[in-house]
PDB file of C-alpha atoms in Angstrom:
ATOM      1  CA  UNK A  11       7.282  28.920 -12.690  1.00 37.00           C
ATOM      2  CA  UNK A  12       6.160  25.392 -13.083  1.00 44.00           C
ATOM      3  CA  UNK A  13       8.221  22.525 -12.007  1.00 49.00           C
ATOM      4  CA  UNK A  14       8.058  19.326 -15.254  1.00 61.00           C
ATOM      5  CA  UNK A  15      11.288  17.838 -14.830  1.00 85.00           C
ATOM      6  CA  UNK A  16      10.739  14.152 -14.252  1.00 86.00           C
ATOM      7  CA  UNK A  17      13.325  14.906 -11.239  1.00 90.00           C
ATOM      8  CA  UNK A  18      10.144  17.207  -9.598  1.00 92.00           C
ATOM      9  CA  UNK A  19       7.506  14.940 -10.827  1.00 93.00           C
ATOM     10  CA  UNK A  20       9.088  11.487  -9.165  1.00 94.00           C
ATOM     11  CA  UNK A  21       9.347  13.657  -6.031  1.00 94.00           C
ATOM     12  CA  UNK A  22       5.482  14.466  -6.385  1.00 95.00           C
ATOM     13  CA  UNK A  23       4.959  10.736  -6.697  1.00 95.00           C
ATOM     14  CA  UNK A  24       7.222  10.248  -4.051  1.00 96.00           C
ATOM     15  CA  UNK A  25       4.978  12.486  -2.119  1.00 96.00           C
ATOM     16  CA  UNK A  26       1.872  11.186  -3.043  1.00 97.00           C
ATOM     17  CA  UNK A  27       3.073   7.498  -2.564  1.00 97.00           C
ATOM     18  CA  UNK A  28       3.611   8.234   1.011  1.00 97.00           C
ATOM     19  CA  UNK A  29       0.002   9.939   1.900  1.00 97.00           C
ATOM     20  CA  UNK A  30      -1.753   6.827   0.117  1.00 96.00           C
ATOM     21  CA  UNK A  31       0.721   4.512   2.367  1.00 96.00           C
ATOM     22  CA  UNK A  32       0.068   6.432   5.349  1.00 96.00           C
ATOM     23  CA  UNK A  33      -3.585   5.864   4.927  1.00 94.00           C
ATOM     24  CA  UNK A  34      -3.448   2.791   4.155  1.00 93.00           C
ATOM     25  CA  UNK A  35      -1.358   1.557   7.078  1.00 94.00           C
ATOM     26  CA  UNK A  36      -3.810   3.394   9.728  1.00 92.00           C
ATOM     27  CA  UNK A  37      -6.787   1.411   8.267  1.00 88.00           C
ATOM     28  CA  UNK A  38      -4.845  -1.943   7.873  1.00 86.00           C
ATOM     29  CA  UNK A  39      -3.144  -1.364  11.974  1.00 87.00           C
ATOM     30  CA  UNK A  40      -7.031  -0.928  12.788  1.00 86.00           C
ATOM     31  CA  UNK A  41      -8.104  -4.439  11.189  1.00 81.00           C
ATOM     32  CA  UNK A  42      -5.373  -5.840  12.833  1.00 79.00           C
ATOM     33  CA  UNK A  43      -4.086  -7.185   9.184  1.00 84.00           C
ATOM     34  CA  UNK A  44      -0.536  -8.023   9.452  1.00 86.00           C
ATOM     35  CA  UNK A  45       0.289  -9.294   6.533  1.00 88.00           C
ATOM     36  CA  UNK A  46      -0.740  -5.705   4.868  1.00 90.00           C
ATOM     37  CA  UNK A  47       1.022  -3.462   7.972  1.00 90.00           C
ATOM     38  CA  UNK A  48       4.284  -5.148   7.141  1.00 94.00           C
ATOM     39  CA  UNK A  49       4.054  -4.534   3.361  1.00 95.00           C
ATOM     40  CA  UNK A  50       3.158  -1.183   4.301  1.00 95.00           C
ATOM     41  CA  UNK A  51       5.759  -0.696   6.333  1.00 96.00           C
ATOM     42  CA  UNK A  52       8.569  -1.495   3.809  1.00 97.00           C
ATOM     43  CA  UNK A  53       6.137   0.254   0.908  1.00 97.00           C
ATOM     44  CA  UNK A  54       7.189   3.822   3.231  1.00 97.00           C
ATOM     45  CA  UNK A  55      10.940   2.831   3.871  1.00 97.00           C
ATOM     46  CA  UNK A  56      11.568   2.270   0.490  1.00 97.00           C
ATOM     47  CA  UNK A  57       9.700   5.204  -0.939  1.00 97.00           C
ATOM     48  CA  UNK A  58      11.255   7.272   1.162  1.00 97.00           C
ATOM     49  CA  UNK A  59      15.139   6.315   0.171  1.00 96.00           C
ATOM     50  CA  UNK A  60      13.562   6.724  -3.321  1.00 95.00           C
ATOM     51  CA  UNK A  61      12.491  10.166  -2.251  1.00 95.00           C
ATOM     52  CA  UNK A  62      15.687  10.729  -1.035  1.00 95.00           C
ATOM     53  CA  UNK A  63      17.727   9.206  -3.960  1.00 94.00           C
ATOM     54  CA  UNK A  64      15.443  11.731  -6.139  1.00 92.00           C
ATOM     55  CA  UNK A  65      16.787  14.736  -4.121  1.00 92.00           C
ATOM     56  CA  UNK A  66      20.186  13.935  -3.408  1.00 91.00           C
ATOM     57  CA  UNK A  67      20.854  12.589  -6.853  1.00 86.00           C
ATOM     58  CA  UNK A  68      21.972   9.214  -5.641  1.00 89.00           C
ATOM     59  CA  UNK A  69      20.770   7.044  -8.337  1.00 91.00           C
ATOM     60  CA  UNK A  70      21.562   3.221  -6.545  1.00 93.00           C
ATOM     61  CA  UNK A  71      18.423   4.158  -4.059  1.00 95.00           C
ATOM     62  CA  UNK A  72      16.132   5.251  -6.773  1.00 95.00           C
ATOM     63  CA  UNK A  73      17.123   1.593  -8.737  1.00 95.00           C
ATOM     64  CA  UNK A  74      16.128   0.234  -5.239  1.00 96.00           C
ATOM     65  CA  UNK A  75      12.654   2.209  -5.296  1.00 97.00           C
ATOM     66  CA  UNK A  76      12.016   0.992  -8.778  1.00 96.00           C
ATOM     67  CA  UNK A  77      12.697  -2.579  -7.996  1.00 97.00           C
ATOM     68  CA  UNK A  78      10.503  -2.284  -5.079  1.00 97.00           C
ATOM     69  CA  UNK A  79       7.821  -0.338  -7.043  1.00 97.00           C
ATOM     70  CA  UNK A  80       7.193  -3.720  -9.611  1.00 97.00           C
ATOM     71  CA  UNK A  81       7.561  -5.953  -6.584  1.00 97.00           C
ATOM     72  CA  UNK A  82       4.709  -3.121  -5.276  1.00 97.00           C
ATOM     73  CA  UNK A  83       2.457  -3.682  -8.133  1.00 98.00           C
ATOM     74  CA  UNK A  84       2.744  -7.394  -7.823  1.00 97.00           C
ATOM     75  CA  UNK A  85       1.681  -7.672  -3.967  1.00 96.00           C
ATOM     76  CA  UNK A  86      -1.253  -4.652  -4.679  1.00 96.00           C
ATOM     77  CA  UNK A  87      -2.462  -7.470  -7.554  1.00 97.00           C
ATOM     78  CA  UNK A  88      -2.175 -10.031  -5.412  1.00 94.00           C
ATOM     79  CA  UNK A  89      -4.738  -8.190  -3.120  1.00 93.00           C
ATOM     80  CA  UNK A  90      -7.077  -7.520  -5.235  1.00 95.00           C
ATOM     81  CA  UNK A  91      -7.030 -11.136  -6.514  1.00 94.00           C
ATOM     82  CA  UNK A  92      -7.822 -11.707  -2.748  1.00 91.00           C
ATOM     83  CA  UNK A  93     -10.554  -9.591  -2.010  1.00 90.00           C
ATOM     84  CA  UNK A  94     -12.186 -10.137  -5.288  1.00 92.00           C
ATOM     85  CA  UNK A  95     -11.676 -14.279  -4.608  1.00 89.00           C
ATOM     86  CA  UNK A  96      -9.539 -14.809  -7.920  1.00 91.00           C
ATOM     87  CA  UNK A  97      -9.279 -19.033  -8.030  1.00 86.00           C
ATOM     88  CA  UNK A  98      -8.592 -20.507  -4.207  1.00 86.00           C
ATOM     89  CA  UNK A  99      -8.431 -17.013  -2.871  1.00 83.00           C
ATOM     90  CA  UNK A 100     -10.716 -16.258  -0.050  1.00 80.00           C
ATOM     91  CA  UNK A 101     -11.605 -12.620   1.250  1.00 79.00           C
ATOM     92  CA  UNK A 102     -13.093 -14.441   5.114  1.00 77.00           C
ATOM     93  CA  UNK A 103      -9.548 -16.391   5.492  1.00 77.00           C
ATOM     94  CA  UNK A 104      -7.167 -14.972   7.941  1.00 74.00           C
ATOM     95  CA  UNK A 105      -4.777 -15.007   5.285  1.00 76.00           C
ATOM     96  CA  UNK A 106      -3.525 -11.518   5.556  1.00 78.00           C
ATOM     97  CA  UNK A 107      -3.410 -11.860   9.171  1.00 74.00           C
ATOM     98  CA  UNK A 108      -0.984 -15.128   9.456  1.00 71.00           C
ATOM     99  CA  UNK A 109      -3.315 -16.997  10.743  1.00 67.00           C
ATOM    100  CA  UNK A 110      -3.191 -14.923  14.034  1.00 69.00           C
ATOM    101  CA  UNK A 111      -6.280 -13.609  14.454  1.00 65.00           C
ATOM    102  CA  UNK A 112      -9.539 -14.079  12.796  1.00 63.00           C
ATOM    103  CA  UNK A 113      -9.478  -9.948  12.255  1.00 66.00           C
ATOM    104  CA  UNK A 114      -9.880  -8.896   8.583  1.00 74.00           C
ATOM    105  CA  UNK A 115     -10.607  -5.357   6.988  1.00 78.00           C
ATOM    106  CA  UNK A 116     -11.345  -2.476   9.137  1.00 79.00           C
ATOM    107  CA  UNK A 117     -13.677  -1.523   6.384  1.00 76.00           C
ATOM    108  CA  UNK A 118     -16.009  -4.494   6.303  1.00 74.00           C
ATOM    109  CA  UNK A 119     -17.555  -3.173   9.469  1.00 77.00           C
ATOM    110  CA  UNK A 120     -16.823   0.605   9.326  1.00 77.00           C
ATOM    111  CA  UNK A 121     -17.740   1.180   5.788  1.00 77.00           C
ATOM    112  CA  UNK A 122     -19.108   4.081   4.295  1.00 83.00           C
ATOM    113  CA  UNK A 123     -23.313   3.679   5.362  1.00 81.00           C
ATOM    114  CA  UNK A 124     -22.630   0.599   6.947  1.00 77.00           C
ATOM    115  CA  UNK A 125     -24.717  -0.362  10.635  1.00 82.00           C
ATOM    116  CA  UNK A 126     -22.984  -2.555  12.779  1.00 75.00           C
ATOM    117  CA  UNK A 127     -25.102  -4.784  15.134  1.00 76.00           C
ATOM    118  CA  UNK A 128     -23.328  -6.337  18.044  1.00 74.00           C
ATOM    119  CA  UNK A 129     -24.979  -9.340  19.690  1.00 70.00           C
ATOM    120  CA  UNK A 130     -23.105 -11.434  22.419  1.00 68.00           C
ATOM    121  CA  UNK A 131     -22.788 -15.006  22.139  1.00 62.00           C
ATOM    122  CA  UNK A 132     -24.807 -17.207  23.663  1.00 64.00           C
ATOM    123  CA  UNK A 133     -23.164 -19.007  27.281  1.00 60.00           C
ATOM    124  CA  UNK A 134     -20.057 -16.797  26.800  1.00 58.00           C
ATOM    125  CA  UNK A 135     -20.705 -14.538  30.091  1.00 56.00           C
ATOM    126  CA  UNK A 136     -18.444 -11.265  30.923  1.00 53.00           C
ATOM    127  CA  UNK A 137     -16.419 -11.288  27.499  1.00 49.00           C
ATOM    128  CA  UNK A 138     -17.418  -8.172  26.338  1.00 52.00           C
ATOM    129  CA  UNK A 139     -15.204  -8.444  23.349  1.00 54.00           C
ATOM    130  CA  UNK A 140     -16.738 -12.440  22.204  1.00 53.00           C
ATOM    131  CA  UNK A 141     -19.545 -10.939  20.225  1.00 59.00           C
ATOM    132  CA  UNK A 142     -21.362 -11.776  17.195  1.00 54.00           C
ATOM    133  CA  UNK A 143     -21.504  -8.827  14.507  1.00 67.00           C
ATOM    134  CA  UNK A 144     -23.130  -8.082  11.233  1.00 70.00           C
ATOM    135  CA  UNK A 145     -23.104  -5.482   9.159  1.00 75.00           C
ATOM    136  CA  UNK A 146     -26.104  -4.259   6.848  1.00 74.00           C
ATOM    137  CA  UNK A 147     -26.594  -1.442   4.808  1.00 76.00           C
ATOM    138  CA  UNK A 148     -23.037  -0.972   3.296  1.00 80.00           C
ATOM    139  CA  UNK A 149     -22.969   2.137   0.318  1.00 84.00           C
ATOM    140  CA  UNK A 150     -19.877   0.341  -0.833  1.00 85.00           C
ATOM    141  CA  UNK A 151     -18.985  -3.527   0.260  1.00 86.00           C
ATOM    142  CA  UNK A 152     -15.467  -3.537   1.831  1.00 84.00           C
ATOM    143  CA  UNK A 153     -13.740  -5.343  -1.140  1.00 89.00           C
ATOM    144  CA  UNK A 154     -14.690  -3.073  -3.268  1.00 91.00           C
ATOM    145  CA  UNK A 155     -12.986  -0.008  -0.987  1.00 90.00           C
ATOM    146  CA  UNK A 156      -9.918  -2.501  -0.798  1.00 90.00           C
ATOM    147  CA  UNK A 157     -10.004  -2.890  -4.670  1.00 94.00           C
ATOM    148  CA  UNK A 158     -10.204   0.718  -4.795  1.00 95.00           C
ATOM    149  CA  UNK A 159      -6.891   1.420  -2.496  1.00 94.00           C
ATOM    150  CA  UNK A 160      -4.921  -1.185  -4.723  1.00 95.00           C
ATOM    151  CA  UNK A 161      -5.554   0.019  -7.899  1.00 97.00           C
ATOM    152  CA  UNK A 162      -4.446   3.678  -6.228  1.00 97.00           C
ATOM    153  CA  UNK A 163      -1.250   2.272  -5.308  1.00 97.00           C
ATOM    154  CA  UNK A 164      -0.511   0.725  -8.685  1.00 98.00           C
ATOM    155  CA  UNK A 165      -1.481   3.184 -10.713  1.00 97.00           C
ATOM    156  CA  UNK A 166       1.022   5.276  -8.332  1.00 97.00           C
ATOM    157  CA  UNK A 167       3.721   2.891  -8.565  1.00 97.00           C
ATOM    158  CA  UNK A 168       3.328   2.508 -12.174  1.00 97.00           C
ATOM    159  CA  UNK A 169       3.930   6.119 -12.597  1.00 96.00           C
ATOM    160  CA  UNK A 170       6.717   6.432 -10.002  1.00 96.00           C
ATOM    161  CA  UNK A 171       8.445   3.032 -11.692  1.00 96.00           C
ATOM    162  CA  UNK A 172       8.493   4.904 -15.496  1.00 95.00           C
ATOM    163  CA  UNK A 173       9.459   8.221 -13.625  1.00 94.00           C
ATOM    164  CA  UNK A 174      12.381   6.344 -11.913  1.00 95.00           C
ATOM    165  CA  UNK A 175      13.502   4.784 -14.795  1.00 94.00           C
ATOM    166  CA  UNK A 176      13.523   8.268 -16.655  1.00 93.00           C
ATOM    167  CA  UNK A 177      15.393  10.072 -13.808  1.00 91.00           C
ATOM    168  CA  UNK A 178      17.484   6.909 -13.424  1.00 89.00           C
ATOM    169  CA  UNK A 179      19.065   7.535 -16.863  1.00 88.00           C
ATOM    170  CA  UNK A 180      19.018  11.300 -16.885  1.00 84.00           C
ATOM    171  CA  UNK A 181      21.378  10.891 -13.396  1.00 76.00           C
ATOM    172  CA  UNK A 182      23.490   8.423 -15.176  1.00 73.00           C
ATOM    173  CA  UNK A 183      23.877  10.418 -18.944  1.00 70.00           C
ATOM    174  CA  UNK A 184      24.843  13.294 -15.807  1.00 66.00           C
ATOM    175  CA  UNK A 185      27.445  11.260 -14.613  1.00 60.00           C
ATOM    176  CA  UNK A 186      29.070  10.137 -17.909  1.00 51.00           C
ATOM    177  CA  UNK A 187      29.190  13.736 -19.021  1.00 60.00           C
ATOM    178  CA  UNK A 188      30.960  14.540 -15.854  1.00 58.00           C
ATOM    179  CA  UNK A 189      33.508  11.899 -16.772  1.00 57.00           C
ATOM    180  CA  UNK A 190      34.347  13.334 -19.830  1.00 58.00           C
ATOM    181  CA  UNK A 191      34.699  16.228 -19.162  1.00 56.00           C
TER     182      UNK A 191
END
């Protein structure tokens, strides 16, 4: 028997929200992009008292997920503004970083097709890790992949914000039916 309740189908969202985070926070921990790791990182806490709201019929933590799933929406637009340099925004600051490192995404060098060339800088001698790279050959340039994971997470979030809302006021008409009763 299928399960269409918006209860089950938040869950699935839920669910799915997690995996995409998951994924996202290995390749943003291996560009070093802080910014991103510590969005991440709430992205999972929160989806997962909103997972737990879901089950345990709590419905204050699934308000909390569906705050946090506009303020979501509004940091994944933010990054795509970035990475497709909307006004001032540039994709080669170290923006997302703090300023910490000059790292950026994992993907501009480890793209799907792409051929990185490592050459070492001139009068630098026994730093290995000082080298000049560039990438040819990309299938797909890395702001594009980035574009790609943000629209993911807001279509996501879109979906698990309406589903919230729904299961929001089915757990509340729940309650006041208990009441008089």
């Amino acid at each position: 028997m299928a399960c269409c309740t918006g209860r089950c189908t938040l869950i699935l969202l839920c669910t799915l929200q997690l995996v995409a985070a998951l994924e996202r926070q290995v390749f943003d921990f291996l560009g070093y992009q802080w910014g991103p790791i510590l969005a991440n990182f709430l992205h999972i806490v929160v989806t997962i008292l909103g997972l737990f709201g879901t089950l345990q019929y709590r419905p204050r933590y699934v308000i909390a997920y569906t705050i946090w799933a506009a303020i979501w929406v509004t940091w994944n637009v933010f990054l795509i503004c970035f990475y497709l340099e909307v006004g001032d925004l540039n994709k080669e600051s170290d923006l997302l970083s703090f300023h910490v490192s000059q790292h950026q995404s994992w993907w501009s060098e480890h793209g799907p097709g792409c051929v990185r060339k490592e050459a070492p800088v001139a009068g630098v001698a026994g730093l290995e890790s000082h080298s000049y790279v560039s990438v040819i050959g990309c299938s797909v340039e890395y702001q594009y992949i980035e574009v790609m994971h943000s629209a993911l997470q807001i279509l996501l979030a879109l979906l698990g914000f309406v589903y919230a809302c729904y299961v929001t006021s089915v757990f509340t008409e729940e309650e006041d039916s208990c009441r008089r009763k």
